[in-house]
Coordinates of C-alpha atoms and ligand atoms in Angstrom, one line a residue:
X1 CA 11.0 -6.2 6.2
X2 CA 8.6 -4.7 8.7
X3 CA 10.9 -5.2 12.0
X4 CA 8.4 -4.4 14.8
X5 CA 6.5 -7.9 13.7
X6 CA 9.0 -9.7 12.3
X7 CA 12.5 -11.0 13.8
X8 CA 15.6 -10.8 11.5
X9 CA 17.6 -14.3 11.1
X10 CA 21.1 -13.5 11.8
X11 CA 24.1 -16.1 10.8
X12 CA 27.1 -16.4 13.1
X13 CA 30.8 -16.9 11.8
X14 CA 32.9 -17.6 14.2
X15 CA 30.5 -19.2 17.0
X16 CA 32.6 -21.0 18.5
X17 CA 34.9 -18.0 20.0
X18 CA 34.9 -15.4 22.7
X19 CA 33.1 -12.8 20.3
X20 CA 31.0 -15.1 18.4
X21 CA 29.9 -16.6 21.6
X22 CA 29.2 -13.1 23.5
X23 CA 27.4 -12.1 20.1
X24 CA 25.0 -15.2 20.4
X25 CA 24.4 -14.7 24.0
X26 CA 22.8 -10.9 23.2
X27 CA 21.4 -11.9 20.6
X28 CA 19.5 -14.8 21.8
X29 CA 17.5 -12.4 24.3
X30 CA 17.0 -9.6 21.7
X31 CA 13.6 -9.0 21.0
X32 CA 13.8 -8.4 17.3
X33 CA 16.7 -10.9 16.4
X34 CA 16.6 -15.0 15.5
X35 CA 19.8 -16.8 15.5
X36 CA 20.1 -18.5 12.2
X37 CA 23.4 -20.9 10.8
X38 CA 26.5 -20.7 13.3
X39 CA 29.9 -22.1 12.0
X40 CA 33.3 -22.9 13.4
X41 CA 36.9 -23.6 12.0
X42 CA 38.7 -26.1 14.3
X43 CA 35.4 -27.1 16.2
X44 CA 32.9 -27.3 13.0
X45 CA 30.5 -30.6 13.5
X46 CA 30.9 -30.2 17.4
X47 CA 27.6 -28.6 18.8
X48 CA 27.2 -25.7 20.2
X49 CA 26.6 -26.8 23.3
X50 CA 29.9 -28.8 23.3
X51 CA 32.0 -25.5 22.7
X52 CA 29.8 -22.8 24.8
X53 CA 27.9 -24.5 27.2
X54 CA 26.8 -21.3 28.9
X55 CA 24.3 -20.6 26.2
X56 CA 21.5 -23.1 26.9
X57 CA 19.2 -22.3 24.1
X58 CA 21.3 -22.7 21.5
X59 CA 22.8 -25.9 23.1
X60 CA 21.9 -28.3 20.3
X61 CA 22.5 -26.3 17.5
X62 CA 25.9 -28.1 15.0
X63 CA 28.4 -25.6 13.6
X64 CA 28.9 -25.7 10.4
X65 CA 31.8 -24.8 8.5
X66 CA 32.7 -21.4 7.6
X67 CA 31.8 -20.5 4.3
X68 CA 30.1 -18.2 1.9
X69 CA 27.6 -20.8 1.0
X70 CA 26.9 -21.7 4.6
X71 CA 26.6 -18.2 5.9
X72 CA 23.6 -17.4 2.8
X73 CA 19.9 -16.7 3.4
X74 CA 20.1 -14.6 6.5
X75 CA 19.2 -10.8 6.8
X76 CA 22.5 -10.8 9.1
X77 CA 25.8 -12.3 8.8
X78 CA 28.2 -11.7 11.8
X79 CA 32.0 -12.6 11.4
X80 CA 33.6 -12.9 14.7
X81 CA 36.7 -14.2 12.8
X82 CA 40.6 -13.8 13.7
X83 CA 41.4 -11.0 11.6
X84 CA 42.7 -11.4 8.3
X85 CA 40.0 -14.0 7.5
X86 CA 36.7 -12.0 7.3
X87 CA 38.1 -9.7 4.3
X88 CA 37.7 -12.7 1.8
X89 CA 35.0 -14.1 3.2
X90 CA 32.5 -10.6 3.2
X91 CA 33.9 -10.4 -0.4
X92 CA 32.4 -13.8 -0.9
X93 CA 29.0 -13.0 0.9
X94 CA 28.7 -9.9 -1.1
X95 CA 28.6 -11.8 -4.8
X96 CA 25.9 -13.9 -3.9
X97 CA 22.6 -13.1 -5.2
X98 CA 20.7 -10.7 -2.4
X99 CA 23.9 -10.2 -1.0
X100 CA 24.6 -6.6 -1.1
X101 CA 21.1 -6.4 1.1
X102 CA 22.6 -8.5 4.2
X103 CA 23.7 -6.6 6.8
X104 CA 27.6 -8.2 7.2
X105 CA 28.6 -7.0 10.5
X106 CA 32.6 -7.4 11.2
X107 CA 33.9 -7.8 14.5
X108 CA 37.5 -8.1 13.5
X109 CA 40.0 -5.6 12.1
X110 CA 39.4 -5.8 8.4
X111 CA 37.5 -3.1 7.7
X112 CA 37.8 -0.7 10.6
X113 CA 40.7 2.0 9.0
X114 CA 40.2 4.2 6.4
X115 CA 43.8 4.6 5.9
X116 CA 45.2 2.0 3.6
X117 CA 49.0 2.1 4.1
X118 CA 48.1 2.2 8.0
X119 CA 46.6 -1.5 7.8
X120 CA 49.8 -2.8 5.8
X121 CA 51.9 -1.4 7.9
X122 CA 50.1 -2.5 11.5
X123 CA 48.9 -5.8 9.7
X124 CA 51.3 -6.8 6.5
X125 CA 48.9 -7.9 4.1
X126 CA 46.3 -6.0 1.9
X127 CA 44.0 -3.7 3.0
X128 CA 40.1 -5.2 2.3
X129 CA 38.7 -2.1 2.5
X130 CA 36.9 0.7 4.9
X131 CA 32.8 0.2 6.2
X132 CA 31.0 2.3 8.2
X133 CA 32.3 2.2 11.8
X134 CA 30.8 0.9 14.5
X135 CA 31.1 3.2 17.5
X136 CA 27.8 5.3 17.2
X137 CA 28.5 7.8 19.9
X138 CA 32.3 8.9 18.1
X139 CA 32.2 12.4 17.4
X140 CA 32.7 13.8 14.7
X141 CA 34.9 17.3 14.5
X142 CA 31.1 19.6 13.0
X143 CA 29.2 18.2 16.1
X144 CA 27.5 15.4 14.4
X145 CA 28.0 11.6 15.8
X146 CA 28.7 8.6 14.3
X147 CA 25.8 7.3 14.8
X148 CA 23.9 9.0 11.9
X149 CA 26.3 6.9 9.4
X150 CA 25.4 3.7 10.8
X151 CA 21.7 4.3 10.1
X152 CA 20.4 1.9 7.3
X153 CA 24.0 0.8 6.4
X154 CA 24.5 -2.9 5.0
X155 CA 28.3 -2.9 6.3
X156 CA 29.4 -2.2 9.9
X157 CA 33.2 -2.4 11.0
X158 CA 33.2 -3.1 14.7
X159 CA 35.8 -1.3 17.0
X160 CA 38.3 -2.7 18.7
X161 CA 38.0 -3.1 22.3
X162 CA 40.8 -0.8 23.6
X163 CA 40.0 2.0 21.1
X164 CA 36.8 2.1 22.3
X165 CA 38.1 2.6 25.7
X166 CA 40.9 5.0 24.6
X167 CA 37.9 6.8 22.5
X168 CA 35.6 7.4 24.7
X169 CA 38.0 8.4 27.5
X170 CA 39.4 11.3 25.3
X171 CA 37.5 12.5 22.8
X172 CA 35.3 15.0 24.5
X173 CA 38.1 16.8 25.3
X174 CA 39.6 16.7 21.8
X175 CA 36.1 17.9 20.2
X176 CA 36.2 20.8 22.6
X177 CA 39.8 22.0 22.2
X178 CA 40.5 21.5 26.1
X179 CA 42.9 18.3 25.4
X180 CA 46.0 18.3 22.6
X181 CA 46.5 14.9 21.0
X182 CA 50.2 15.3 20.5
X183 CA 51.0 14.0 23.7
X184 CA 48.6 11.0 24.8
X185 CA 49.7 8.2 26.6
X186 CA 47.5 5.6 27.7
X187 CA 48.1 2.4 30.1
X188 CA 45.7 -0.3 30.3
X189 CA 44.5 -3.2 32.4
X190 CA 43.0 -5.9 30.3
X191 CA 41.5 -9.1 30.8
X192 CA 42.6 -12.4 29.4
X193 CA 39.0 -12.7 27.1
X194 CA 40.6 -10.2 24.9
X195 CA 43.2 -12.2 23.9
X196 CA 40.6 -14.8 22.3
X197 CA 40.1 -18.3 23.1
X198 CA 42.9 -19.6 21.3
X199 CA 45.9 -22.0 23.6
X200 CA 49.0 -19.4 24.3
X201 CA 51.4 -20.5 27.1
X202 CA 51.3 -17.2 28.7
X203 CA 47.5 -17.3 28.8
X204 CA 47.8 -20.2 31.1
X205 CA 46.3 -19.9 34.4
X206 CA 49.3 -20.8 36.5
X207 CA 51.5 -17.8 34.3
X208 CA 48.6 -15.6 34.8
X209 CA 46.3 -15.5 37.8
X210 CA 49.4 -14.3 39.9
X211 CA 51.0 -12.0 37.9
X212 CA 50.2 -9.0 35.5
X213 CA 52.1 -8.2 32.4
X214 CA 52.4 -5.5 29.6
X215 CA 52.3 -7.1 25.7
X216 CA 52.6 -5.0 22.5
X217 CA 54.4 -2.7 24.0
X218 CA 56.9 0.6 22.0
X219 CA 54.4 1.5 19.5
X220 CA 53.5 -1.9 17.9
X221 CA 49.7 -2.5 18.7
X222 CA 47.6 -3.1 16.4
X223 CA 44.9 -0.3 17.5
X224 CA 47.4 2.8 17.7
X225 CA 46.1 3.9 14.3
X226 CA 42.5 3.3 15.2
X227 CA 42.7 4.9 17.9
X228 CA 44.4 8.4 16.0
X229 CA 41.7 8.0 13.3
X230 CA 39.2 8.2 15.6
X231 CA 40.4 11.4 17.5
X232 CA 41.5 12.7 14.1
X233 CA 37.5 12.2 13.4
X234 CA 36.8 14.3 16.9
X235 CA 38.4 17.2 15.5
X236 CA 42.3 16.5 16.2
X237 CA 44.8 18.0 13.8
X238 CA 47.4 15.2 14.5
X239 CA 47.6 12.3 16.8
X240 CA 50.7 11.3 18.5
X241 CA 49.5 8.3 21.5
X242 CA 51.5 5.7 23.3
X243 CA 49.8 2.8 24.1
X244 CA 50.6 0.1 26.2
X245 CA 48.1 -2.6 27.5
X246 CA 49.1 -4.7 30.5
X247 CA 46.9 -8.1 31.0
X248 CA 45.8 -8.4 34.6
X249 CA 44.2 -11.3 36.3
X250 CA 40.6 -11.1 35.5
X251 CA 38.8 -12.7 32.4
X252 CA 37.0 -9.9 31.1
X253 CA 36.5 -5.9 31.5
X254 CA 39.1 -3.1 30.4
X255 CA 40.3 -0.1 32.8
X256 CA 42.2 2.5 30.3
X257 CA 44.2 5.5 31.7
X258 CA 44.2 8.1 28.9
X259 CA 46.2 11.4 29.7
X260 CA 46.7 14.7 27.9
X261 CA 48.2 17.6 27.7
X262 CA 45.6 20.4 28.7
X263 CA 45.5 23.2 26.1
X264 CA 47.3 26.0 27.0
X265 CA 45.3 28.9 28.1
X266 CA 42.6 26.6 29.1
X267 CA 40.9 26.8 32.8
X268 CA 40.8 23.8 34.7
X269 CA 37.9 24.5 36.1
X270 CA 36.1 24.0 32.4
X271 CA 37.5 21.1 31.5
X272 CA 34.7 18.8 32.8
X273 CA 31.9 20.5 30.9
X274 CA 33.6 18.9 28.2
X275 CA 32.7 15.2 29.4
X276 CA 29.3 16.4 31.0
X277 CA 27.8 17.7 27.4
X278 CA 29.4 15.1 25.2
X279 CA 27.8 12.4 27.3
X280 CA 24.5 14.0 28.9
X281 CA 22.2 12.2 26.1
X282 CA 24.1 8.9 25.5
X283 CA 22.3 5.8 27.0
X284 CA 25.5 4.0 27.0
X285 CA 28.4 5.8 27.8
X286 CA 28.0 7.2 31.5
X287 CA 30.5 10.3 33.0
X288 CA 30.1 9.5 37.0
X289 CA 29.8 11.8 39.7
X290 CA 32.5 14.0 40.3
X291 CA 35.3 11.8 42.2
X292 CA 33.7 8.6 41.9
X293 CA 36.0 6.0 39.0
X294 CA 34.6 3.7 37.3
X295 CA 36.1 0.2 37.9
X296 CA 35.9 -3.3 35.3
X297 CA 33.6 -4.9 37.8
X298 CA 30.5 -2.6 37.2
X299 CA 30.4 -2.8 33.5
X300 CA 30.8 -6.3 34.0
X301 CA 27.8 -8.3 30.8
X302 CA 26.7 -4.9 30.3
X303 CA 27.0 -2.4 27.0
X304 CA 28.0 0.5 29.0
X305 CA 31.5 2.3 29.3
X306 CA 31.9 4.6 32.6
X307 CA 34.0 7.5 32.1
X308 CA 35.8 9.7 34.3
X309 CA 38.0 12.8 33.8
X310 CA 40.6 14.7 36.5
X311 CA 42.5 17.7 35.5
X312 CA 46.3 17.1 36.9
X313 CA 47.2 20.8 37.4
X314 CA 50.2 20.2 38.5
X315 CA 51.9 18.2 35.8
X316 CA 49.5 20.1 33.1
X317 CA 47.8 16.9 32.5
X318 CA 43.7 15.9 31.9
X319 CA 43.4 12.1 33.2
X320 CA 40.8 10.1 32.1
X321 CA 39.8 6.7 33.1
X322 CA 37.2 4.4 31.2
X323 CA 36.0 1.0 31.8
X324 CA 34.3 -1.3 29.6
X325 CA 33.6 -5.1 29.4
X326 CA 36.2 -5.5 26.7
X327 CA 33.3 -8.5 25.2
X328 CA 29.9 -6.3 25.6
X329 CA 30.3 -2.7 25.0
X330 CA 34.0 -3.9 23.5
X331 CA 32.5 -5.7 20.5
X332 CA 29.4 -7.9 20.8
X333 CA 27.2 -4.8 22.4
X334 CA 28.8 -2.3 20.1
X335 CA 27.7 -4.8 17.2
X336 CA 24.4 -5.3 18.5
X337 CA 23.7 -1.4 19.3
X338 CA 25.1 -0.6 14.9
X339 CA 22.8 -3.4 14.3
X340 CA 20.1 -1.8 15.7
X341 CA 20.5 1.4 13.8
X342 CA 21.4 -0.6 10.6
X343 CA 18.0 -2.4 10.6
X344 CA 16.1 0.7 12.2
X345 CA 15.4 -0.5 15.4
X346 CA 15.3 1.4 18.9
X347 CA 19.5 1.8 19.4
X348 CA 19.3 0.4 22.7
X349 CA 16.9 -2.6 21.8
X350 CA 18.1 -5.8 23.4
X351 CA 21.2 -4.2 25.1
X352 CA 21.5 -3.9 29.0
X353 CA 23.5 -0.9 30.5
X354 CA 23.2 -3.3 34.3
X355 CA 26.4 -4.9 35.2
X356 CA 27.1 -8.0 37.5
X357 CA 27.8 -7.7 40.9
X358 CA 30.3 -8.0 42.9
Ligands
NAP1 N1 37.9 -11.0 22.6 C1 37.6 -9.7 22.5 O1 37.5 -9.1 23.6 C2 37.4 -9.0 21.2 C3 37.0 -7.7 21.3 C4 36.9 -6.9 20.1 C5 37.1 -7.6 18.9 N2 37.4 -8.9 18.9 C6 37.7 -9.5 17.6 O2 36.8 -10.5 17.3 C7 37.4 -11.5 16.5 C8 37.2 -12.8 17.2 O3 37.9 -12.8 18.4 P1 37.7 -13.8 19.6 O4 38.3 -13.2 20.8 O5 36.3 -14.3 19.6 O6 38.7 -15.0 19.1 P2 38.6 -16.6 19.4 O7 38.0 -16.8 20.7 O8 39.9 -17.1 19.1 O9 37.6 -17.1 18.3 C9 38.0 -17.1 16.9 C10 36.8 -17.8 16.1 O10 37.2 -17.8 14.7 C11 37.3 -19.2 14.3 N3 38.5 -19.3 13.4 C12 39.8 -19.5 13.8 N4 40.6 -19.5 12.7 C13 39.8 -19.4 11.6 C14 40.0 -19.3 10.2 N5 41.2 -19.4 9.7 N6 39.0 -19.2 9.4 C15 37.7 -19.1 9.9 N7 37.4 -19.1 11.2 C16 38.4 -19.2 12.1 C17 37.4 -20.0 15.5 O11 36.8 -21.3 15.2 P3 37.3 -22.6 16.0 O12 37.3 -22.3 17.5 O13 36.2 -23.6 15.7 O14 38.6 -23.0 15.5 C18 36.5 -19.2 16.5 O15 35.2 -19.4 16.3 C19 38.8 -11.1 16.3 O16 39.0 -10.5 15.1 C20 39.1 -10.1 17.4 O17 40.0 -9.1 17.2 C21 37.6 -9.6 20.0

């Protein structure tokens, strides 16, 4: 397929949701990209319209229900599924004639950890297997970055949204020795769009606009182990992190507070270089000015991550704070940007780095 004259038709599994829906609304102003088949659980035969009414072009448009067979003849297939349900379903896509050539983009968990007994112990069932991950600017320990994996690739794992945070906040300093990742903590405010669309009582507006609350909390989240295979990827030896998200009043966007230990030996007055080389080239993934912190509200419907880094002398301590829009660069841009370099397109075709403001 020539992609500079012709669009490729992608499928959308899980429409209907928060990713699915985010996906859709990239996609449908992406120059090279033509939605094709979307498909629901709960709200298949509704249209589109009827579930997502923000995305106007696509109003008329019926889900379908989520299958193998509905999901075929596409050069894409996104699954925006809860996870646990995209594992059988890729499997399914992959036996049918062609269907090693689709690019099946994951935006769930399956297929993010390389580490097998990791996934049963975090998720409780079996593991469905590793794909190339979807975080192209993750460095790797020899220099390299992710993003040369990604090129070409039929698979693509998706992050999760608070690794990616967590990620790009720290890993500079791990690839550059100036941070140990023995002792990372990191606290973060997250909006209620994370959670998915699904009806929880404490996701109700009257127990949440006034009130913000921690959840997962003592070691049990789900992307702790992402989060130490990708700084194991930057170069650390080990990775010891606790991690402990707090949902906040806002619908979307993620501010994570990552901290340190500096390396011993190590002048403060370096540290920064770190952040300033790792990111200098990345059209995405912004350090600010010295002293300015990035806040949820400037990321806001836009693939970018702002980063910034402090070094706490006094308690030993490098500080980073990153903030995302936990939907854009979170999952449905970072899918979009390891589309791009699946199908060998321009990395930053159809993605915006402008957020929405105030
Ligand atoms: N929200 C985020 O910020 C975010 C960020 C990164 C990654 N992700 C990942 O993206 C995936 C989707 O999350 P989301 O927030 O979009 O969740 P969501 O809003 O709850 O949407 C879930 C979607 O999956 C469908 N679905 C539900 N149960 C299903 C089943 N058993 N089989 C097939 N389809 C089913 C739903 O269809 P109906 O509505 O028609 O039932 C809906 O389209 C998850 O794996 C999540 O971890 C989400």
């Amino acid at each position: 397929m020539h992609m500079s004259t012709q669009r490729a038709r992608v499928a959308v599994a899980g429409a209907s949701g928060y990713a699915g829906g985010e996906f859709l609304r990239l996609a449908t102003n992406h120059p090279f990209l033509e939605v094709g088949t979307l498909t629901a659980h709960s709200s298949a035969g509704a249209t589109l319209g009827a579930v997502q009414p923000h995305l106007r072009s696509l109003a008329d448009r019926v889900l379908a229900p989520t299958d193998a067979a509905a999901l075929a003849g596409h050069d894409v297939v996104v699954l925006a599924l809860p996870h646990g349900a995209s594992g059988a379903l890729a499997a399914a896509i992959a036996e049918q004639p062609g269907g090693s050539d689709v690019v099946v983009v994951d935006l769930g968990a399956d297929h993010r950890l390389t580490d097998g007994a990791a996934w049963r112990q975090f998720y409780g069932t079996e593991h469905a297997g590793t794909w190339p991950y979807g975080l192209p600017e993750l460095i790797h320990a020899d220099g390299t970055r992710q993003r040369d994996a990604l090129r070409g690739t039929r698979r693509i794992a998706v992050p999760g949204c608070n690794v990616t945070a967590v990620t790009l906040g720290l890993q500079p300093g791990v690839a550059a020795g100036v941070i140990e990742a023995d002792d990372v903590v990191a606290v973060l405010a997250n909006g209620y769009s994370g959670a998915g669309r699904s009806l929880k009582p404490h996701l109700l507006a009257s127990e949440a606009l006034g009130a913000a609350a921690p959840y997962a909390v003592g070691g049990t989240h789900r992307h702790i182990p992402e989060i130490r295979q990708n700084l194991q990827v930057a170069g650390a030896p080990g990775v010891t992190i606790s991690f402990t998200p707090t949902l906040v009043p806002m619908s979307r966007g993620i501010l994570a507070t990552a901290t340190a230990r500096l390396t011993p030996g190590t002048d403060p007055a370096t540290v920064r270089a770190a952040w300033v080389r790792a990111y200098a080239d990345e059209p995405f993934v912004h350090l600010l000015p010295d002293g300015q912190w990035p806040s949820t509200a400037m990321t806001l419907g836009a693939n970018t991550a702002l980063v910034q880094v402090a070094v706490d002398e006094a308690a030993g301590r490098v500080v980073t704070v990153t903030a995302i829009d936990n939907l854009v660069k979170g999952t449905a841009g970072a899918a979009i940007q390891s589309l791009n370099l699946a199908l060998g397109l321009p990395e930053t075709a159809g993605l915006i780095t402008e957020g929405v403001a105030p």
